[in-house]
Coordinates of C-alpha atoms in Angstrom, one line a residue:
M1 CA 106.1 103.0 47.5
S2 CA 102.8 101.1 47.2
D3 CA 104.0 99.0 50.2
Y4 CA 103.8 102.0 52.5
F5 CA 100.6 103.9 51.4
G6 CA 97.0 103.1 51.1
S7 CA 94.9 103.5 48.0
P8 CA 93.8 107.1 48.7
V9 CA 97.4 108.3 49.0
R10 CA 98.5 106.2 46.0
H11 CA 95.8 108.0 44.0
V12 CA 97.1 111.3 45.0
I13 CA 100.7 110.4 44.2
R14 CA 99.6 109.2 40.7
S15 CA 97.7 112.5 40.2
L16 CA 100.8 114.5 41.2
K17 CA 103.0 112.6 38.7
A18 CA 100.4 113.1 36.0
T19 CA 100.2 116.8 36.6
E20 CA 102.2 118.9 34.2
E21 CA 101.8 122.2 36.0
Q22 CA 102.8 121.8 39.6
P23 CA 102.9 124.5 42.2
D24 CA 106.3 125.9 43.2
W25 CA 106.2 124.3 46.6
I26 CA 106.2 120.8 45.2
G27 CA 109.9 121.4 44.3
N28 CA 110.6 121.9 48.0
I29 CA 109.4 118.4 49.0
L30 CA 112.2 116.4 50.7
S31 CA 112.4 112.7 50.9
F32 CA 114.3 110.4 53.2
G33 CA 115.2 107.0 52.0
K34 CA 112.9 107.6 49.0
R35 CA 109.9 107.6 51.3
L36 CA 107.7 110.7 51.3
L37 CA 104.2 111.0 52.7
V38 CA 101.5 112.9 50.6
L39 CA 98.3 113.8 52.4
P40 CA 95.3 115.1 50.5
T41 CA 92.6 117.2 52.1
C42 CA 88.9 117.7 51.4
R43 CA 87.0 120.4 49.4
G44 CA 88.9 119.7 46.2
T45 CA 92.1 121.6 47.2
L46 CA 95.3 119.6 47.5
Y47 CA 97.9 120.3 50.1
L48 CA 100.9 118.2 50.9
K49 CA 102.0 117.3 54.4
V50 CA 105.5 116.0 54.1
S51 CA 107.5 114.4 56.9
F52 CA 110.7 112.5 57.1
L53 CA 110.1 108.9 57.8
L54 CA 112.4 106.8 59.9
Y55 CA 113.4 103.3 58.8
Q56 CA 112.5 101.8 62.2
G57 CA 108.7 101.2 62.1
F58 CA 107.8 103.9 59.6
K59 CA 107.3 106.5 62.4
A60 CA 106.6 110.1 61.4
N61 CA 108.7 113.0 62.6
L62 CA 106.2 114.7 64.9
S63 CA 107.9 118.2 64.8
L64 CA 107.1 118.5 61.2
L65 CA 103.5 117.5 61.5
R66 CA 102.4 119.8 64.3
R67 CA 101.6 123.5 63.8
P68 CA 103.3 126.0 66.1
G69 CA 101.3 126.4 69.3
E70 CA 99.0 123.4 68.5
K71 CA 97.8 121.5 71.5
T72 CA 98.4 117.7 71.6
Y73 CA 96.1 114.8 72.4
T74 CA 92.9 116.8 71.9
Q75 CA 89.5 115.6 70.9
R76 CA 90.3 116.7 67.3
C77 CA 92.9 114.0 67.3
R78 CA 90.5 111.3 68.3
L79 CA 89.6 108.6 65.7
F80 CA 86.7 106.2 65.5
V81 CA 87.6 102.8 64.2
G82 CA 84.6 100.6 63.2
N83 CA 84.1 97.1 61.9
L84 CA 86.9 95.7 64.1
P85 CA 87.3 91.9 64.5
A86 CA 85.6 90.6 67.6
D87 CA 88.8 88.9 68.9
I88 CA 91.1 92.0 68.6
T89 CA 93.1 92.9 71.7
E90 CA 94.1 96.2 73.0
D91 CA 97.8 95.6 72.2
E92 CA 97.0 94.6 68.7
F93 CA 94.8 97.7 68.3
K94 CA 97.8 99.9 69.6
R95 CA 100.2 98.2 67.2
L96 CA 97.9 99.1 64.3
F97 CA 98.6 102.8 65.1
A98 CA 102.1 102.4 66.5
K99 CA 103.8 104.2 63.6
Y100 CA 101.7 107.3 64.1
G101 CA 103.1 108.0 67.5
E102 CA 102.3 107.2 71.1
P103 CA 98.5 107.0 71.6
G104 CA 97.0 109.0 74.4
E105 CA 93.7 107.2 74.8
V106 CA 92.5 103.8 73.7
F107 CA 89.1 102.3 74.1
I108 CA 87.7 99.1 72.5
N109 CA 84.1 97.7 72.5
K110 CA 84.6 94.1 71.3
G111 CA 81.0 93.3 71.5
K112 CA 80.0 96.0 69.0
G113 CA 83.2 95.9 67.0
F114 CA 84.4 99.5 67.3
G115 CA 87.0 101.5 69.2
F116 CA 88.5 104.9 69.8
I117 CA 92.1 106.1 69.8
K118 CA 93.6 109.5 70.4
L119 CA 96.8 110.5 68.7
E120 CA 99.2 113.3 69.4
S121 CA 98.3 115.8 66.6
R122 CA 95.6 116.4 64.1
A123 CA 98.0 115.8 61.2
L124 CA 98.9 112.4 62.5
A125 CA 95.3 111.5 62.9
E126 CA 94.6 112.6 59.3
I127 CA 97.5 110.5 58.1
A128 CA 96.3 107.5 60.1
K129 CA 92.8 107.9 58.8
A130 CA 93.9 108.2 55.2
E131 CA 96.1 105.1 55.4
L132 CA 93.9 102.8 57.5
D133 CA 90.4 103.6 56.3
D134 CA 89.0 100.7 54.2
T135 CA 92.0 98.5 54.9
P136 CA 91.3 94.7 55.3
M137 CA 91.8 93.1 58.7
R138 CA 90.8 89.4 59.1
G139 CA 88.2 89.6 56.4
R140 CA 86.8 92.9 57.4
Q141 CA 87.2 96.4 56.0
L142 CA 88.1 98.8 58.7
R143 CA 86.2 102.1 58.8
V144 CA 88.2 105.0 60.2
R145 CA 86.5 108.3 60.9
F146 CA 87.1 111.3 63.1
A147 CA 85.2 110.9 66.4
T148 CA 82.4 113.3 67.2
H149 CA 83.5 116.0 69.5
A150 CA 81.1 115.7 72.4
A151 CA 82.4 118.8 74.2
A152 CA 82.1 121.3 71.3
L153 CA 79.8 124.3 71.4
S154 CA 78.5 126.6 68.7
V155 CA 78.7 130.3 69.5
R156 CA 76.9 133.0 67.4
N157 CA 75.9 136.6 67.6
L158 CA 79.6 137.5 68.0
S159 CA 80.8 141.1 67.5
P160 CA 83.0 141.7 64.4
Y161 CA 85.8 142.6 66.9
V162 CA 85.9 139.2 68.6
S163 CA 89.0 137.2 67.7
N164 CA 90.1 133.6 68.3
E165 CA 92.2 134.7 71.3
L166 CA 89.4 136.7 72.9
L167 CA 86.9 133.9 72.4
E168 CA 89.2 131.4 74.1
E169 CA 90.0 133.8 76.9
A170 CA 86.3 134.5 77.5
F171 CA 85.2 130.8 77.7
S172 CA 88.3 129.5 79.5
Q173 CA 86.6 130.5 82.8
F174 CA 84.4 127.4 82.4
G175 CA 87.2 124.9 81.9
P176 CA 90.2 124.0 79.8
I177 CA 89.8 124.8 76.1
E178 CA 91.3 122.8 73.3
R179 CA 90.4 125.1 70.4
A180 CA 88.4 128.3 69.9
V181 CA 87.9 129.7 66.4
V182 CA 85.9 132.5 64.9
I183 CA 84.4 131.5 61.5
V184 CA 85.3 133.9 58.7
D185 CA 84.2 134.3 55.1
D186 CA 86.4 134.1 52.0
R187 CA 87.6 137.6 52.7
G188 CA 88.6 136.9 56.2
R189 CA 85.7 138.9 57.7
S190 CA 83.9 137.5 60.8
T191 CA 80.6 135.8 60.2
G192 CA 79.5 136.3 63.8
K193 CA 79.8 132.6 64.5
G194 CA 82.4 130.5 66.2
I195 CA 83.3 127.1 67.7
V196 CA 84.6 126.4 71.2
E197 CA 85.9 123.0 71.9
F198 CA 86.4 122.1 75.6
A199 CA 88.6 119.3 76.9
S200 CA 85.8 117.8 78.9
K201 CA 82.0 117.5 78.8
P202 CA 81.3 119.0 82.3
A203 CA 83.1 122.2 81.2
A204 CA 81.0 122.4 78.0
R205 CA 77.8 121.7 79.9
K206 CA 78.7 124.4 82.5
A207 CA 79.3 127.0 79.7
F208 CA 76.1 126.1 77.9
E209 CA 74.0 126.3 81.1
R210 CA 75.6 129.6 82.3
C211 CA 75.3 131.3 79.0
S212 CA 71.7 130.1 78.5
E213 CA 70.5 131.2 81.9
G214 CA 72.5 134.5 82.0
V215 CA 73.7 137.2 79.7
F216 CA 77.3 136.7 78.6
L217 CA 79.0 139.7 77.0
L218 CA 82.4 139.6 75.3
T219 CA 82.9 143.3 74.4
T220 CA 81.7 146.7 75.4
T221 CA 78.5 146.5 73.3
P222 CA 75.7 144.8 75.2
R223 CA 75.4 142.0 72.6
P224 CA 75.1 138.7 74.3
V225 CA 76.5 135.5 72.7
I226 CA 74.2 132.7 71.9
V227 CA 75.6 129.3 72.8
E228 CA 74.2 126.0 71.4
P229 CA 75.5 122.4 71.1
L230 CA 77.5 122.1 67.9
E231 CA 75.8 120.3 65.1
Q232 CA 78.6 118.1 63.7
L233 CA 78.2 117.1 60.1
D234 CA 80.6 114.9 58.1
D235 CA 81.3 116.9 55.0
E236 CA 84.6 115.2 54.3
D237 CA 83.8 111.5 53.8
G238 CA 80.1 111.8 53.2
L239 CA 78.1 108.8 52.3
P240 CA 80.0 106.3 50.2
E241 CA 78.1 103.8 48.1
K242 CA 79.3 100.9 50.2
L243 CA 77.5 102.4 53.2
A244 CA 74.2 103.1 51.6
Q245 CA 71.3 101.1 52.8
K246 CA 70.3 98.4 50.3
N247 CA 66.6 98.3 51.1
P248 CA 63.7 97.9 48.6
M249 CA 63.3 101.7 48.4
Y250 CA 66.9 101.9 47.4
Q251 CA 66.4 99.4 44.7
K252 CA 63.3 101.3 43.4
E253 CA 65.1 104.7 43.4
R254 CA 68.1 103.3 41.6
E255 CA 66.1 101.8 38.7
T256 CA 66.3 105.0 36.7
P257 CA 69.7 106.7 36.1
P258 CA 70.3 110.4 36.5
R259 CA 68.6 112.5 33.7
F260 CA 66.9 115.7 32.7
A261 CA 63.1 115.6 32.7
Q262 CA 61.4 116.3 29.4
H263 CA 58.9 119.1 29.0
G264 CA 55.3 118.1 29.3
T265 CA 56.0 114.9 31.2
F266 CA 54.6 114.0 34.6
E267 CA 58.0 114.1 36.3
Y268 CA 58.7 117.5 34.7
E269 CA 55.5 119.0 36.0
Y270 CA 56.0 117.9 39.6
S271 CA 59.7 118.7 39.4
Q272 CA 58.6 122.3 38.5
R273 CA 56.3 122.3 41.5
W274 CA 59.2 121.2 43.7
K275 CA 61.3 124.0 42.3
S276 CA 58.5 126.5 42.9
L277 CA 58.2 125.3 46.4
D278 CA 61.9 125.7 46.9
E279 CA 61.8 129.2 45.3
M280 CA 59.0 130.2 47.7
E281 CA 61.0 128.9 50.6
K282 CA 64.0 130.8 49.4
Q283 CA 61.9 134.0 49.1
Q284 CA 60.4 133.6 52.5
R285 CA 63.8 132.9 54.0
E286 CA 65.2 136.0 52.3
Q287 CA 62.3 138.0 53.6
V288 CA 62.8 136.6 57.1
E289 CA 66.5 137.4 56.9
K290 CA 65.7 140.9 55.7
N291 CA 63.2 141.4 58.5
M292 CA 65.7 140.1 61.0
K293 CA 68.4 142.4 59.6
D294 CA 66.1 145.4 59.8
A295 CA 65.1 144.5 63.3
K296 CA 68.8 144.1 64.2
D297 CA 69.7 147.4 62.7
K298 CA 66.8 149.1 64.5
L299 CA 67.9 147.5 67.8
E300 CA 71.5 148.6 67.3
S301 CA 70.3 152.1 66.5
E302 CA 68.1 152.2 69.6
M303 CA 70.9 150.6 71.6
E304 CA 73.3 153.3 70.4
D305 CA 70.8 156.1 71.4
A306 CA 70.1 154.4 74.7
Y307 CA 73.8 154.0 75.3
H308 CA 74.5 157.7 74.8
E309 CA 71.5 158.5 77.0
H310 CA 72.8 156.0 79.6
Q311 CA 76.2 157.6 79.4
A312 CA 74.7 161.0 79.9
N313 CA 72.7 159.8 82.9
L314 CA 75.9 158.4 84.3
L315 CA 77.7 161.7 83.8
R316 CA 74.8 163.5 85.4
Q317 CA 74.7 161.1 88.3
D318 CA 78.5 161.4 88.7
L319 CA 78.2 165.2 88.6
M320 CA 75.4 165.1 91.2
R321 CA 77.5 162.8 93.3
R322 CA 80.5 165.1 93.0
Q323 CA 78.4 168.1 93.9
E324 CA 77.0 166.2 96.9
E325 CA 80.5 165.3 97.9
L326 CA 81.6 168.9 97.5
R327 CA 78.6 170.1 99.6
R328 CA 79.4 167.5 102.2
M329 CA 83.0 168.5 102.2
E330 CA 82.0 172.1 102.5
E331 CA 79.8 171.3 105.5
L332 CA 82.6 169.3 107.1
H333 CA 84.9 172.3 106.5
N334 CA 82.3 174.7 108.0
Q335 CA 81.9 172.4 110.9
E336 CA 85.6 172.2 111.4
M337 CA 85.9 176.0 111.2
Q338 CA 83.1 176.3 113.7
K339 CA 84.8 173.8 116.0
R340 CA 88.0 175.8 115.7
K341 CA 86.2 179.0 116.5
E342 CA 84.5 177.5 119.5
M343 CA 87.8 176.1 120.6
Q344 CA 89.4 179.5 120.2
L345 CA 86.6 181.1 122.1
R346 CA 86.9 178.5 124.9
Q347 CA 90.7 179.0 124.9
E348 CA 90.2 182.8 125.1
E349 CA 87.6 182.4 127.8
E350 CA 89.9 180.1 129.7
R351 CA 92.7 182.6 129.3
R352 CA 90.6 185.5 130.6
R353 CA 89.4 183.3 133.4
R354 CA 93.0 182.5 134.3
E355 CA 94.0 186.1 134.1
E356 CA 91.0 187.1 136.3
E357 CA 91.9 184.4 138.8
M358 CA 95.5 185.6 138.8
M359 CA 94.4 189.2 139.3
I360 CA 92.1 188.1 142.1
R361 CA 94.8 186.1 143.7
Q362 CA 97.2 189.0 143.3
R363 CA 94.7 191.4 144.9
E364 CA 94.1 188.9 147.7
M365 CA 97.8 188.6 148.2
E366 CA 98.2 192.4 148.2
E367 CA 95.3 192.7 150.6
Q368 CA 96.8 190.1 152.8
M369 CA 100.1 191.8 152.7
R370 CA 98.5 195.2 153.5
R371 CA 96.7 193.6 156.5
Q372 CA 99.9 192.1 157.6
R373 CA 101.6 195.5 157.5
E374 CA 98.8 197.2 159.3
E375 CA 98.8 194.6 162.0
S376 CA 102.6 194.9 162.2
Y377 CA 102.4 198.7 162.5
S378 CA 99.6 198.5 164.9
R379 CA 101.6 196.3 167.2
M380 CA 104.6 198.6 166.9
G381 CA 102.5 201.8 167.4
Y382 CA 103.2 203.4 164.1
M383 CA 100.9 204.5 161.3
D384 CA 100.8 202.8 158.0
P385 CA 102.4 205.0 155.3
R386 CA 99.4 204.6 153.1
E387 CA 97.0 205.6 155.9
R388 CA 99.3 208.5 156.5
D389 CA 99.0 209.6 152.9
M390 CA 95.3 209.4 153.1
R391 CA 95.3 211.7 156.1
M392 CA 97.6 214.2 154.4
G393 CA 96.0 217.0 152.4
G394 CA 96.5 218.1 148.8
G395 CA 99.7 220.1 149.5
G396 CA 101.2 217.5 151.6
A397 CA 100.4 219.1 155.0
M398 CA 98.9 217.2 157.9
N399 CA 95.3 217.7 158.7
M400 CA 95.4 220.4 161.4
G401 CA 92.2 219.3 163.0
D402 CA 94.3 216.7 164.7
P403 CA 97.7 218.4 164.9
Y404 CA 99.1 215.6 167.0
G405 CA 97.9 212.8 164.9
S406 CA 95.8 210.0 166.3
G407 CA 95.0 209.6 170.0
G408 CA 97.4 206.7 170.2
Q409 CA 100.3 208.8 168.9
K410 CA 102.3 211.0 171.3
F411 CA 104.1 213.0 168.6
P412 CA 103.2 213.8 165.0
P413 CA 105.3 212.0 162.5
L414 CA 108.2 214.0 161.0
G415 CA 109.7 213.9 157.6
G416 CA 110.9 215.9 154.7
G417 CA 109.4 216.4 151.3
G418 CA 105.9 217.0 152.5
G419 CA 105.9 213.9 154.6
I420 CA 106.3 213.8 158.3
G421 CA 107.2 211.1 160.7
Y422 CA 110.0 208.7 161.0
E423 CA 109.7 207.7 157.4
A424 CA 111.6 210.8 156.4
N425 CA 114.4 209.8 158.6
P426 CA 114.0 206.2 159.1
G427 CA 117.3 205.8 160.8
V428 CA 116.3 208.1 163.7
P429 CA 113.4 207.1 165.9
P430 CA 110.9 209.8 167.1
A431 CA 111.9 209.4 170.7
T432 CA 115.5 210.5 170.1
M433 CA 114.8 213.6 168.0
S434 CA 116.1 216.9 169.4
G435 CA 114.0 219.8 170.3
S436 CA 115.4 222.1 167.7
M437 CA 114.4 219.6 165.0
M438 CA 111.0 219.4 166.4
G439 CA 110.7 223.2 166.4
S440 CA 111.9 223.7 162.9
D441 CA 109.5 221.1 161.7
M442 CA 106.6 222.7 163.4
V443 CA 107.5 226.1 162.0
R444 CA 107.7 224.6 158.5
M445 CA 104.3 223.0 159.0
I446 CA 102.7 226.2 160.1
D447 CA 104.3 228.1 157.1
V448 CA 103.0 225.6 154.7
G449 CA 99.6 225.7 156.2

């Protein structure tokens, strides 16, 4: 097994063998061809990442080393490889990482002796780092570290209700995001801080500039997020002894081993002063944090009151707007009703005018017909019946002042029923009447008179 693993992994395997009390999940480790891969992590907690290993080229099964939904070939999978030989080729550099999957990005600076390579997943990068770090290559010890993420931003002043998904959704408008995470405490509660890792530097720069110049809100509460470049610290590998600078100051500081200072000595006195200074800094920091907390609580209280007042103003404005709309609609309704009334009046006036015109035309026609009758009667020498009626008295007798009618009439008209003339017997003309008929009529007229 030592042929396949580097010294860090061998140490972990030895530790596991020497451990009497092992977690339950160690019994679930599977091996393929007596080859298993054990990967330690930092912070003193040991986890095992196990994968089946193929005989051909010691290539890891990628499906077991990638979390569900994990993006591949991200900046988190990018490794820095230092102390490379000056004559190394790109193909040789790729072969060095061939058993960890197909690389997505390869860069070598032969003059300065370093390079970068991007693997498919974070787990594969961790495996490659654990195996290849401090391995010899042509008389040099390779130094493998995770590359600095140049497109990562630190986000703070987050609401407790902001999740990883909401953070990614909010910042995805600036460009593709590889990872967005809200930092939580040991109880899983949000610390109000987060990390957003973009796929490219322009997207991260755009997000930083837009959020610095403007006010970017993630939730209903007007609480803007503060975006800053992420300060990336190496808390995993730290500073090993082999990388410490061996200058004269180093030699001087290392002359005395670690110890506790004795009371009454020079170093104890000044060490106490250092501790007092640190205590003062701690108290001032706590006071500043308390003042900031009080100021934040006050601001949140004022913001809550102002928010309610703002909502009330919005409701009042909405009510006034609705009232104005109602008044305007009422005015429009009144105007419409007025238009309808005016239209009805115009229609009524038009109807009356048409009726009057019809009556006038009817009268004109009647007058014209009367004139035509009069003219017709005048030409024939007879009296118009209506004119005759006008000349008759109240009892129906003829006006005796002119017993023979008009001067143009030779005989008075005859007729029955109070009327005289040929109208009473229209079939008999006056010239053909007998003398007896004329006499009886005259007697009847005298009796009536």
